[in-house]
Coordinates of C-alpha atoms in Angstrom, one line a residue:
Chain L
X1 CA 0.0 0.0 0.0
X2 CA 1.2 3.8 -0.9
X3 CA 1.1 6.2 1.9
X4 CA 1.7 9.2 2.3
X5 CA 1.8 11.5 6.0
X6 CA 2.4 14.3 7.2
X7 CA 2.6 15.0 10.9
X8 CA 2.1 18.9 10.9
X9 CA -1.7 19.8 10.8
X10 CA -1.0 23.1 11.0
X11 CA 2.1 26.0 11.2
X12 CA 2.6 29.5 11.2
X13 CA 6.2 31.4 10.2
X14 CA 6.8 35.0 10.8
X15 CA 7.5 36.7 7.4
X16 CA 11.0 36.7 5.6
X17 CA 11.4 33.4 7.7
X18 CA 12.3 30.2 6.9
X19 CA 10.1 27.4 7.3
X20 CA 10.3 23.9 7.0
X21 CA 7.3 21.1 6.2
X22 CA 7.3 16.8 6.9
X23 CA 6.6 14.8 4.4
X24 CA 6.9 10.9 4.7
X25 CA 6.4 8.2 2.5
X26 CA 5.7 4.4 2.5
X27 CA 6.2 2.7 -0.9
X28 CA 7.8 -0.8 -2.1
X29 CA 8.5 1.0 -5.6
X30 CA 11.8 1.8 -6.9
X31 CA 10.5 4.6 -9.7
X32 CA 8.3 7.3 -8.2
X33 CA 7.9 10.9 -8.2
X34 CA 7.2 13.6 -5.4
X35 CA 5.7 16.5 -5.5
X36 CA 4.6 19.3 -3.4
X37 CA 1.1 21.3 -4.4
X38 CA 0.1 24.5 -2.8
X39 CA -3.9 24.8 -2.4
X40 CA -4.8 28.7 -1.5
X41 CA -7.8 29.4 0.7
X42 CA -11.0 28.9 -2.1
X43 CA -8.6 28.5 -5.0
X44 CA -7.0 25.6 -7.1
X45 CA -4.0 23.0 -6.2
X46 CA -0.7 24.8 -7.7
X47 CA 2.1 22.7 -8.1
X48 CA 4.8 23.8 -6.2
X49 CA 8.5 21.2 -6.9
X50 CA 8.6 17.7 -7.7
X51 CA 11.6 15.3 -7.3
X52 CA 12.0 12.4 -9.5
X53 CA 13.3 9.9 -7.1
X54 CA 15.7 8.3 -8.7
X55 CA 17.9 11.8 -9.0
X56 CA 19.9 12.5 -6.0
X57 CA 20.5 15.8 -6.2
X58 CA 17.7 17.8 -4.1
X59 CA 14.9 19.7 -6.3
X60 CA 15.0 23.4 -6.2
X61 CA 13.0 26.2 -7.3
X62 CA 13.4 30.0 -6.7
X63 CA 12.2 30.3 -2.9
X64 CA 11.2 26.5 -2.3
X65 CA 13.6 23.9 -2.2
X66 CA 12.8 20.3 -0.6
X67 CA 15.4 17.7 1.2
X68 CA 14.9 14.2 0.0
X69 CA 16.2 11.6 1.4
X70 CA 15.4 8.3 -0.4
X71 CA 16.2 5.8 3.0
X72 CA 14.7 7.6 4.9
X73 CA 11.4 7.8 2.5
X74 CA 11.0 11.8 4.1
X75 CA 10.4 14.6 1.7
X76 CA 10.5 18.1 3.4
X77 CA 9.4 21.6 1.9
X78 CA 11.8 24.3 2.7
X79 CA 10.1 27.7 1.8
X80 CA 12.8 30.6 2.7
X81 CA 11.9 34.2 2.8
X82 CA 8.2 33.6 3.5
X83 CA 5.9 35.9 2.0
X84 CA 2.0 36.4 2.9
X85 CA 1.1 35.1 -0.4
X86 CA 2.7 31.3 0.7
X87 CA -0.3 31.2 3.5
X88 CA -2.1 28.6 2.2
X89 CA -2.3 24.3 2.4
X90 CA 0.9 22.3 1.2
X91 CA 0.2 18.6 0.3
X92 CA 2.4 16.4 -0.4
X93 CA 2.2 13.7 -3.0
X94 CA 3.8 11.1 -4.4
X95 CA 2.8 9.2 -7.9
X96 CA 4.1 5.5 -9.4
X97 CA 5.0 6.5 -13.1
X98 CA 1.9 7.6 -15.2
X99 CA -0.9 6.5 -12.2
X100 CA -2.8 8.2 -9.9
X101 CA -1.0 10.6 -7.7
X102 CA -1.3 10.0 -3.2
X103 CA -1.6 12.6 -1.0
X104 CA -1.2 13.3 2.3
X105 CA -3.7 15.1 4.6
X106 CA -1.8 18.7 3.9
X107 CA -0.2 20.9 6.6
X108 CA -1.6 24.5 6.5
X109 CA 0.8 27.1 6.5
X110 CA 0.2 30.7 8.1
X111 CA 2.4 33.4 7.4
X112 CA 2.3 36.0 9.9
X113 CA 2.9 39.8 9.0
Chain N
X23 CA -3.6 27.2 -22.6
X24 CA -6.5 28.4 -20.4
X25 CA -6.1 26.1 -17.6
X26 CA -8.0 23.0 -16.5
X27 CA -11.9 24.0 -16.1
X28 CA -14.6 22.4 -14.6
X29 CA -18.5 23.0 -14.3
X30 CA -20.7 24.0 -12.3
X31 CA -18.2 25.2 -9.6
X32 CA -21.2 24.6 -6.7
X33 CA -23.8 22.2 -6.8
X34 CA -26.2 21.4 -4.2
X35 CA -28.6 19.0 -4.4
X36 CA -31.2 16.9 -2.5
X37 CA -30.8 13.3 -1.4
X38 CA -31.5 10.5 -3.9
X39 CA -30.7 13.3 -7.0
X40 CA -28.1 12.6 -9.7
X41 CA -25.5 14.7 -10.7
X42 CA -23.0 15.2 -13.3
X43 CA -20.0 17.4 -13.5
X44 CA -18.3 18.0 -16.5
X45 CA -14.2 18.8 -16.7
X46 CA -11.9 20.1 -19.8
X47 CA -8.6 19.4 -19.3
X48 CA -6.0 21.7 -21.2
X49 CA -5.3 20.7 -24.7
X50 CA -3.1 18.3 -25.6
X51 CA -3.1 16.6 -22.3
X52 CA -3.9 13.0 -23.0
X53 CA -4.4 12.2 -19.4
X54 CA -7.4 12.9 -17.0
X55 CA -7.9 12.0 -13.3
X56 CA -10.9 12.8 -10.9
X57 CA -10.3 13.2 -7.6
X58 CA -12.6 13.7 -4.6
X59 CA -11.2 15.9 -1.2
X60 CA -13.2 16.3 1.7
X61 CA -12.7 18.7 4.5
X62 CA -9.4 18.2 6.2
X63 CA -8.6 15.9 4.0
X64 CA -6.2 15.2 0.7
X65 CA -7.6 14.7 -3.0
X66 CA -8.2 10.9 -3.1
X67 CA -7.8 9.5 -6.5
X68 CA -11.1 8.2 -8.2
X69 CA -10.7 7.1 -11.7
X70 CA -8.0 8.1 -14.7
X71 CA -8.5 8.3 -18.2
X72 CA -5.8 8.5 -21.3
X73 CA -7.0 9.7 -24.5
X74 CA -10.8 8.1 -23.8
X75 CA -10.4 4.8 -22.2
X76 CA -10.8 4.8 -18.9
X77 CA -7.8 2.4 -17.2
X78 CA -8.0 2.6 -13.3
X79 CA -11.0 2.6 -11.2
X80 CA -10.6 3.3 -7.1
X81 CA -12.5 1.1 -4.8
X82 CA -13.9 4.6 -3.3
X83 CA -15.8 4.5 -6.9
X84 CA -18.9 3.1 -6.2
X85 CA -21.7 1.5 -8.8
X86 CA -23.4 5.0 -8.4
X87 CA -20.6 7.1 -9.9
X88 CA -19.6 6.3 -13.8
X89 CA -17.0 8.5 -15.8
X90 CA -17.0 9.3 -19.0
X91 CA -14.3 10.7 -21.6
X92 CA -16.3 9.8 -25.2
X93 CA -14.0 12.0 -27.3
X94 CA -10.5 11.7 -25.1
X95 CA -11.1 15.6 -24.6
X96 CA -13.8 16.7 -21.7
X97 CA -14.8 14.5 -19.2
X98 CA -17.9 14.2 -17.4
X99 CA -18.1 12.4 -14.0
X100 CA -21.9 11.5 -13.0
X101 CA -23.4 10.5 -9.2
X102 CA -26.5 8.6 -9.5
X103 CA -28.7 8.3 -6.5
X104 CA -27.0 10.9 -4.4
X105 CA -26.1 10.5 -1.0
X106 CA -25.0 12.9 1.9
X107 CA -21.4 10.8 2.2
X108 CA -20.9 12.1 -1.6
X109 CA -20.5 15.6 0.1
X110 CA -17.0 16.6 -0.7
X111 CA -15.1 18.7 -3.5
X112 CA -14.6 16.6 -6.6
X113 CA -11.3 17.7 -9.0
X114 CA -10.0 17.0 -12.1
X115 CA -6.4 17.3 -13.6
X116 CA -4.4 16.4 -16.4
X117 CA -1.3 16.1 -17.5
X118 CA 1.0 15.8 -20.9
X119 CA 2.1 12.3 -22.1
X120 CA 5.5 11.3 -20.8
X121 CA 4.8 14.6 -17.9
X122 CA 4.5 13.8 -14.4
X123 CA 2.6 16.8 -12.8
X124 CA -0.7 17.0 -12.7
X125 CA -2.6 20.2 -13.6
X126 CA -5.3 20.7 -11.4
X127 CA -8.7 22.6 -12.1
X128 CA -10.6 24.5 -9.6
X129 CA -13.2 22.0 -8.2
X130 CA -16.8 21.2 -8.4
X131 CA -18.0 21.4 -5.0
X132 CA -21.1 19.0 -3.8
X133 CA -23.1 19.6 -1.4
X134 CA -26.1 17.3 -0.5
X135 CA -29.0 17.6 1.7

């Protein structure tokens, strides 16, 4: 069975701070990807990084950079330099090549003026 | 490239009604998923489509919800026989062929009395 949890229902980060999101994972597959979707309050899932797991090097993009570590089956968000426009919920995900995509239960994030 | 759409955005409806929602996923994108979220909760995967046959059905897909995808362009996802369980927000995405991430549209959310 694919699961994926995250332990942080809910966290708050002061602006232009750095904050950090859980992510693990529970699969037998070799050949997955991970991602990371933003959902705003009343608006659609954005997608925010993905990781094909069988690169080592960690995924980064502009603010948002995650730490993956394969053993481990953990997948953390690291958002640097919050802004008030991150508040929203983060869900991770993880998808077996071409299927359906599993998500956690989300963590929601707060950014605080 | 306009996005993922899906109609109505609200429904509401009594018990024992059926319901269908329709979804358009961008062009191009040979894949379509439904998924269902409720409150607090992930998306949860429902059924996927490539081009117009339909290849994965979840267990959470009961005999009262059918998908279509006649044309391998829009979608439409019908609830026969409604119940107040089917409460939730039901989403679509798609994605490109040999793409991973899934483009998400904004939601159709149910609401039964």
């Amino acid at each position: 069975a694919q699961t994926v949890t995250q332990s942080q229902p809910e966290m708050s980060v002061q602006e232009a701070e750095t904050v950090t999101l859980s992510c693990t994972y529970d699969t037998s597959e070799s050949n997955y990807y991970l991602f990371w979707y933003k959902q705003p309050p009343s608006r659609q899932m954005i997608l925010v990084i993905r990781q094909e797991a069988y690169k080592q090097q960690n995924a980064t993009e502009n603010r948002f950079s995650v730490n993956f570590q394969k053993a481990a089956k953990s997948f953390s968000l690291k958002i640097s330099d919050s802004q008030l426009g991150d508040t929203a919920m983060y869900f991770c995900a993880f998808m077996i090549a071409g299927n359906q995509f599993y998500f956690g239960t989300g963590t929601s994030l707060t950014v605080i003026p | 490239d306009t996005g993922v759409s899906q109609d109505p955005r609200h429904k509401i409806t009594k018990r024992g009604q059926n319901v269908t929602f329709r979804c358009d996923p961008i062009s191009e994108h040979n894949r379509l998923y439904w998924y269902r979220q409720t409150l607090g909760q992930g998306p949860e995967f429902l059924t996927y489509f490539q081009n117009e046959a339909q290849l994965e059905k979840s267990r959470l897909l009961s005999d009262r919800f059918s998908a279509e995808r006649p044309k391998g362009s829009f979608s439409t996802l019908e609830i026969q026989r409604t119940e107040q369980g089917d409460s939730a927000m039901y989403l679509c995405a798609s994605s490109l062929p040999g793409q991973y991430e899934q483009y998400f549209g904004p939601g159709t959310r149910l609401t039964v009395t």
